[in-house]
Amino acid sequence: TEANQCDISFSTGTAPASGISVMASALQRLADTKCKVVCTTHFLEMFSLGLLQDNVRGIKAVRMSIHIPESDEDDAVPLFKLEDGVASSSAGLVCARLAGLNKKVVDRCKEITDCLRDGKKIRPLPESMNANSPFQASVKSAIRLFLAVDSWLEATDEDLLLLKELVSQM
């Protein structure tokens, strides 16, 4: 038979809860019709909330293995190996740090994650501390340039250099 592929983005432009519920429902429906689906996601809630169950009704979960030192889950090291089972964490902070995201941004992410996990109120950043404020001229300029280029795969060297300069000013 002819192989068909489909690339779908769930939760884009909607509340995460809506995206999670639509995604879990769609995956279960596809599994019920015996479709073979490869789905990558950080929506661990599909399993932790019981919307999908591993090894039930055609659903099989695999995860990327990580090494978690005894010191701290946020120091996890990705091993780039698939293993059976549902992930216990998306290791988002580790991925952000390895991708070279700004340390202040990663630190703020950790602060927010800790507050959410502990049920504490998330304190807002004072405007003067918020380096990514949409009201700052350098951010506005970078966003305008980014949106003005039709395809960054075909962008000119001049546009790339200008964007790099604007981002470095943030």
Tab-separated table of C-alpha atoms in Angstrom:
chain	number	residue	atom	x	y	z
A	1	THR	CA	0.000	0.000	0.000
A	2	GLU	CA	1.030	3.594	-0.514
A	3	ALA	CA	2.440	5.304	2.569
A	4	ASN	CA	0.814	8.588	3.582
A	5	GLN	CA	2.319	11.182	5.855
A	6	CYS	CA	0.626	13.921	7.801
A	7	ASP	CA	2.224	16.692	9.846
A	8	ILE	CA	-0.163	18.275	12.357
A	9	SER	CA	0.587	20.904	14.995
A	10	PHE	CA	-1.694	20.657	18.027
A	11	SER	CA	-2.216	23.539	20.443
A	12	THR	CA	-0.815	26.186	18.104
A	13	GLY	CA	-2.718	29.373	18.815
A	14	THR	CA	-4.999	27.814	21.406
A	15	ALA	CA	-4.953	27.011	25.100
A	16	PRO	CA	-2.657	24.068	25.892
A	17	ALA	CA	-5.541	22.155	27.525
A	18	SER	CA	-7.508	22.320	24.273
A	19	GLY	CA	-4.508	21.193	22.246
A	20	ILE	CA	-3.807	18.314	24.624
A	21	SER	CA	-7.400	17.076	24.544
A	22	VAL	CA	-7.684	17.323	20.747
A	23	MET	CA	-4.310	15.636	20.293
A	24	ALA	CA	-5.096	12.769	22.678
A	25	SER	CA	-8.494	12.218	21.027
A	26	ALA	CA	-7.007	12.278	17.524
A	27	LEU	CA	-4.191	9.890	18.452
A	28	GLN	CA	-6.596	7.438	20.066
A	29	ARG	CA	-8.884	7.576	17.018
A	30	LEU	CA	-5.946	6.925	14.689
A	31	ALA	CA	-4.783	4.024	16.869
A	32	ASP	CA	-8.316	2.581	16.906
A	33	THR	CA	-8.300	2.564	13.094
A	34	LYS	CA	-4.924	0.750	13.128
A	35	CYS	CA	-2.973	3.701	11.717
A	36	LYS	CA	0.713	3.734	12.505
A	37	VAL	CA	1.596	7.144	13.915
A	38	VAL	CA	4.847	8.648	15.127
A	39	CYS	CA	4.065	11.568	17.419
A	40	THR	CA	6.620	13.738	19.177
A	41	THR	CA	5.355	15.946	21.980
A	42	HIS	CA	6.107	17.583	25.293
A	43	PHE	CA	2.476	17.073	26.350
A	44	LEU	CA	3.206	14.533	29.078
A	45	GLU	CA	-0.242	15.333	30.491
A	46	MET	CA	-1.811	13.068	27.873
A	47	PHE	CA	-0.518	10.156	29.928
A	48	SER	CA	-0.369	11.644	33.444
A	49	LEU	CA	-4.047	12.684	33.200
A	50	GLY	CA	-5.019	9.271	31.827
A	51	LEU	CA	-6.154	10.598	28.428
A	52	LEU	CA	-3.961	7.930	26.821
A	53	GLN	CA	-2.519	4.769	28.333
A	54	ASP	CA	0.725	3.137	27.287
A	55	ASN	CA	0.244	-0.331	25.767
A	56	VAL	CA	-3.566	0.050	25.695
A	57	ARG	CA	-5.737	0.217	22.557
A	58	GLY	CA	-2.827	0.477	20.130
A	59	ILE	CA	-0.908	3.251	21.922
A	60	LYS	CA	2.812	2.628	22.524
A	61	ALA	CA	4.920	5.279	24.259
A	62	VAL	CA	8.666	5.641	23.865
A	63	ARG	CA	10.883	8.360	25.261
A	64	MET	CA	14.379	9.687	24.872
A	65	SER	CA	16.495	8.348	27.696
A	66	ILE	CA	18.253	10.790	29.960
A	67	HIS	CA	20.740	10.448	32.785
A	68	ILE	CA	19.579	12.291	35.884
A	69	PRO	CA	22.316	12.823	38.472
A	70	GLU	CA	21.247	12.468	42.100
A	71	SER	CA	21.930	16.187	42.584
A	72	ASP	CA	19.161	17.777	40.484
A	73	GLU	CA	16.670	16.841	37.763
A	74	ASP	CA	17.555	20.051	35.898
A	75	ASP	CA	21.101	18.729	35.397
A	76	ALA	CA	19.820	15.812	33.305
A	77	VAL	CA	21.974	14.713	30.381
A	78	PRO	CA	20.225	13.521	27.201
A	79	LEU	CA	21.555	10.151	26.016
A	80	PHE	CA	19.928	10.308	22.548
A	81	LYS	CA	18.539	6.784	22.829
A	82	LEU	CA	14.895	5.716	22.560
A	83	GLU	CA	13.500	3.496	25.297
A	84	ASP	CA	10.049	2.164	26.123
A	85	GLY	CA	7.772	4.123	28.440
A	86	VAL	CA	6.315	7.547	29.141
A	87	ALA	CA	8.762	10.329	30.006
A	88	SER	CA	8.540	11.700	33.537
A	89	SER	CA	9.778	15.117	32.416
A	90	SER	CA	10.283	16.982	29.159
A	91	ALA	CA	13.693	18.144	30.427
A	92	GLY	CA	12.834	21.499	28.879
A	93	LEU	CA	15.319	23.472	30.954
A	94	VAL	CA	18.116	21.089	30.015
A	95	CYS	CA	17.206	21.404	26.334
A	96	ALA	CA	17.039	25.201	26.618
A	97	ARG	CA	20.428	25.344	28.316
A	98	LEU	CA	22.010	22.983	25.749
A	99	ALA	CA	20.514	25.049	22.906
A	100	GLY	CA	22.334	28.090	24.285
A	101	LEU	CA	19.305	30.033	25.490
A	102	ASN	CA	20.255	33.119	27.507
A	103	LYS	CA	21.064	32.201	31.125
A	104	LYS	CA	18.668	34.842	32.505
A	105	VAL	CA	15.856	33.358	30.419
A	106	VAL	CA	16.645	29.803	31.589
A	107	ASP	CA	16.836	30.989	35.208
A	108	ARG	CA	13.426	32.680	34.871
A	109	CYS	CA	12.015	29.485	33.316
A	110	LYS	CA	13.284	27.495	36.295
A	111	GLU	CA	11.741	30.018	38.696
A	112	ILE	CA	8.357	29.741	36.941
A	113	THR	CA	8.559	25.940	36.762
A	114	ASP	CA	9.374	25.717	40.472
A	115	CYS	CA	6.427	27.991	41.346
A	116	LEU	CA	4.034	25.936	39.207
A	117	ARG	CA	5.285	22.669	40.706
A	118	ASP	CA	5.072	23.984	44.275
A	119	GLY	CA	1.710	25.737	43.787
A	120	LYS	CA	3.226	29.147	44.539
A	121	LYS	CA	2.341	32.461	42.959
A	122	ILE	CA	4.599	33.504	40.078
A	123	ARG	CA	6.009	36.942	40.746
A	124	PRO	CA	6.066	39.273	37.735
A	125	LEU	CA	9.300	40.831	36.625
A	126	PRO	CA	9.605	44.559	37.202
A	127	GLU	CA	9.477	46.293	33.798
A	128	SER	CA	12.995	47.659	34.279
A	129	MET	CA	14.361	44.104	34.643
A	130	ASN	CA	12.497	42.682	31.653
A	131	ALA	CA	15.081	42.667	28.867
A	132	ASN	CA	12.560	41.194	26.433
A	133	SER	CA	9.870	43.838	26.909
A	134	PRO	CA	7.954	44.379	23.667
A	135	PHE	CA	8.162	48.110	24.404
A	136	GLN	CA	11.920	48.267	23.892
A	137	ALA	CA	13.042	49.602	20.511
A	138	SER	CA	15.574	46.842	19.797
A	139	VAL	CA	12.943	44.139	20.305
A	140	LYS	CA	10.415	45.937	18.108
A	141	SER	CA	13.004	46.348	15.348
A	142	ALA	CA	13.997	42.682	15.464
A	143	ILE	CA	10.361	41.546	15.336
A	144	ARG	CA	9.592	43.870	12.416
A	145	LEU	CA	12.587	42.575	10.447
A	146	PHE	CA	11.808	38.958	11.271
A	147	LEU	CA	8.222	39.323	10.057
A	148	ALA	CA	9.232	41.334	6.954
A	149	VAL	CA	11.374	38.547	5.469
A	150	ASP	CA	9.249	36.113	3.452
A	151	SER	CA	11.553	33.104	3.885
A	152	TRP	CA	14.493	32.966	6.249
A	153	LEU	CA	15.760	29.939	4.315
A	154	GLU	CA	16.268	32.289	1.357
A	155	ALA	CA	17.160	35.452	3.314
A	156	THR	CA	19.952	37.697	2.107
A	157	ASP	CA	23.226	37.922	3.990
A	158	GLU	CA	22.338	41.544	4.745
A	159	ASP	CA	19.045	40.538	6.421
A	160	LEU	CA	20.782	37.800	8.421
A	161	LEU	CA	23.505	40.154	9.641
A	162	LEU	CA	20.967	42.841	10.534
A	163	LEU	CA	18.841	40.375	12.499
A	164	LYS	CA	21.917	39.070	14.297
A	165	GLU	CA	22.865	42.649	15.222
A	166	LEU	CA	19.380	43.508	16.447
A	167	VAL	CA	19.177	40.325	18.554
A	168	SER	CA	22.593	41.005	20.092
A	169	GLN	CA	21.277	44.403	21.278
A	170	MET	CA	18.477	42.810	23.302
